[in-house]
């Protein structure tokens, strides 16, 4: 319970003589020292924070116990003694404030006798825990901390406000400096009232920091008549929300009545619910100098365009003439290339014809010898002079001649077959599958006549059963042109030259390596070796188309790539990489 009522009994014995009640000295009544102990109990309970108390009095009077009257006074609270009614033996106090009190009590008979000795009881009312000195100190500490926090918060807020104010001031200062440095005028236009506030005013146009325009027409009166339609159109589009940004260059009237070019930029910073602009902010700049330069530049451009048109017409005429010449050169080049191919084919035919003449001549000689021997034997048979020795001699000569005829006819047949296949391939340009090693050997057979006239040798190294689907005529012409190029250019001053043709197979491609141990090339020659009509034997039979034909066949017809590696005295190496299936 928040408040308890304590009942304390104070016993006041009365002095008796001979069994009668007599008033004792000083009022006949006394309160025992026992009251002090009871008071201490009350005091202890009051320290717990109770502020209401009730005290009951008692005194020993066996003769007239109901005639006793008690009075009490609480020092520090009561101004006078409080007289109790008859048979009233209690005193009560509620809501006592914290502090120390002294309760004084006395008793008398209602027969008019005086009061007996006083009894006292010291009371100490302790404050509740929330009003104790410690609590009050804590409250003071908390209030001090709150006050300090409030002060710090207020100080930080003031510092932030000062920082924001300083930042705003610096921003305004930077803006003014930027405007001053750029010589731009900053304007703020309220479209509802027509009021325009200006900063860093362009002195050539106006000297007022605030201008009012009652309508757009009033503003347009300051704009050059030729520029008014465009200014009104651009401004209306932005006000109605059809453009994100407003920018226009036009002429405005100056204070002296002349015109100056102004570049105006701005955008709407406030719009109504329909999207119509209510406020615009932007800048204006005097661009008269640049506008005059632009006008001069425009005139210069017009003049240059006129000159360019004239030059273009002349150039088109020259281009047509050059195109006609180029077409003639290309036609001539194609004719020369075809002539080169036919010359190579003609050389092949001449070489094969020479090669075939030898076995055919031997065959004809052997057949003629056999015919003579046969006539001799026939004559002997007609004369009946055939002997065993003559018959054996004829049989030996006939067998030898037949074998010689047969072997040379086979040799001629092989040459004709190789020539036929190579010649057909070079002339038809049709794709087919070939055994690469066999085909390269046939190509070398066709080169036999040219190689027999020189001490140089050609070797082939190619994997067995390497079959490719390609244009055999192109392969043949590439090998023939490379070999003939080496025979003509590479072995000058070299007694025994070596040419090696090697083939390597990869996944979907194959590599043709052509090497010779000739005199090599300088860097300038190597870089131009595939150019058309480039030759180091000009006037000595060189056409300059052999390696150019090789380059075209590899890169265009066979869809491959080639590279030339050479140095003076180090021979030459051609690396040709081509797909296994072409056509």
mmCIF file of C-alpha atoms in Angstrom, residues 189 196 205 213 215-235 246 248-255 257-264 284:
data_model
loop_
_atom_site.group_PDB
_atom_site.id
_atom_site.type_symbol
_atom_site.label_atom_id
_atom_site.label_comp_id
_atom_site.label_asym_id
_atom_site.label_seq_id
_atom_site.Cartn_x
_atom_site.Cartn_y
_atom_site.Cartn_z
ATOM 1 C CA UNK A 189 11.437 34.771 -65.302
ATOM 2 C CA UNK A 196 12.296 38.945 -64.728
ATOM 3 C CA UNK A 205 21.039 45.562 -73.405
ATOM 4 C CA UNK A 213 6.972 42.116 -69.490
ATOM 5 C CA UNK A 215 3.118 39.787 -72.553
ATOM 6 C CA UNK A 216 5.315 37.861 -74.948
ATOM 7 C CA UNK A 217 4.613 40.434 -77.612
ATOM 8 C CA UNK A 218 6.168 43.092 -75.407
ATOM 9 C CA UNK A 219 9.275 40.936 -75.020
ATOM 10 C CA UNK A 220 9.392 40.213 -78.758
ATOM 11 C CA UNK A 221 9.447 43.953 -79.496
ATOM 12 C CA UNK A 222 13.023 43.892 -78.187
ATOM 13 C CA UNK A 223 13.927 41.103 -80.649
ATOM 14 C CA UNK A 224 14.943 41.682 -84.263
ATOM 15 C CA UNK A 225 11.895 41.262 -86.562
ATOM 16 C CA UNK A 226 13.645 38.575 -88.630
ATOM 17 C CA UNK A 227 14.281 36.499 -85.502
ATOM 18 C CA UNK A 228 10.883 36.957 -83.805
ATOM 19 C CA UNK A 229 9.099 33.938 -85.410
ATOM 20 C CA UNK A 230 11.853 31.507 -84.451
ATOM 21 C CA UNK A 231 12.174 32.913 -80.898
ATOM 22 C CA UNK A 232 8.405 32.731 -80.365
ATOM 23 C CA UNK A 233 8.237 29.187 -81.740
ATOM 24 C CA UNK A 234 11.106 27.861 -79.612
ATOM 25 C CA UNK A 235 9.885 29.620 -76.471
ATOM 26 C CA UNK A 246 15.349 26.103 -74.502
ATOM 27 C CA UNK A 248 18.248 30.085 -79.234
ATOM 28 C CA UNK A 249 20.525 32.671 -80.787
ATOM 29 C CA UNK A 250 18.868 35.895 -81.917
ATOM 30 C CA UNK A 251 19.381 39.629 -82.133
ATOM 31 C CA UNK A 252 18.205 42.010 -79.402
ATOM 32 C CA UNK A 253 17.964 45.766 -79.332
ATOM 33 C CA UNK A 254 20.809 47.521 -77.490
ATOM 34 C CA UNK A 255 20.581 50.676 -75.412
ATOM 35 C CA UNK A 257 19.195 51.355 -80.678
ATOM 36 C CA UNK A 258 21.435 48.947 -82.561
ATOM 37 C CA UNK A 259 21.335 45.148 -82.552
ATOM 38 C CA UNK A 260 23.555 42.587 -80.846
ATOM 39 C CA UNK A 261 23.558 38.811 -81.050
ATOM 40 C CA UNK A 262 22.488 37.012 -77.833
ATOM 41 C CA UNK A 263 22.723 33.321 -76.997
ATOM 42 C CA UNK A 264 19.890 32.513 -74.578
ATOM 43 C CA UNK A 284 22.098 35.054 -71.746
#
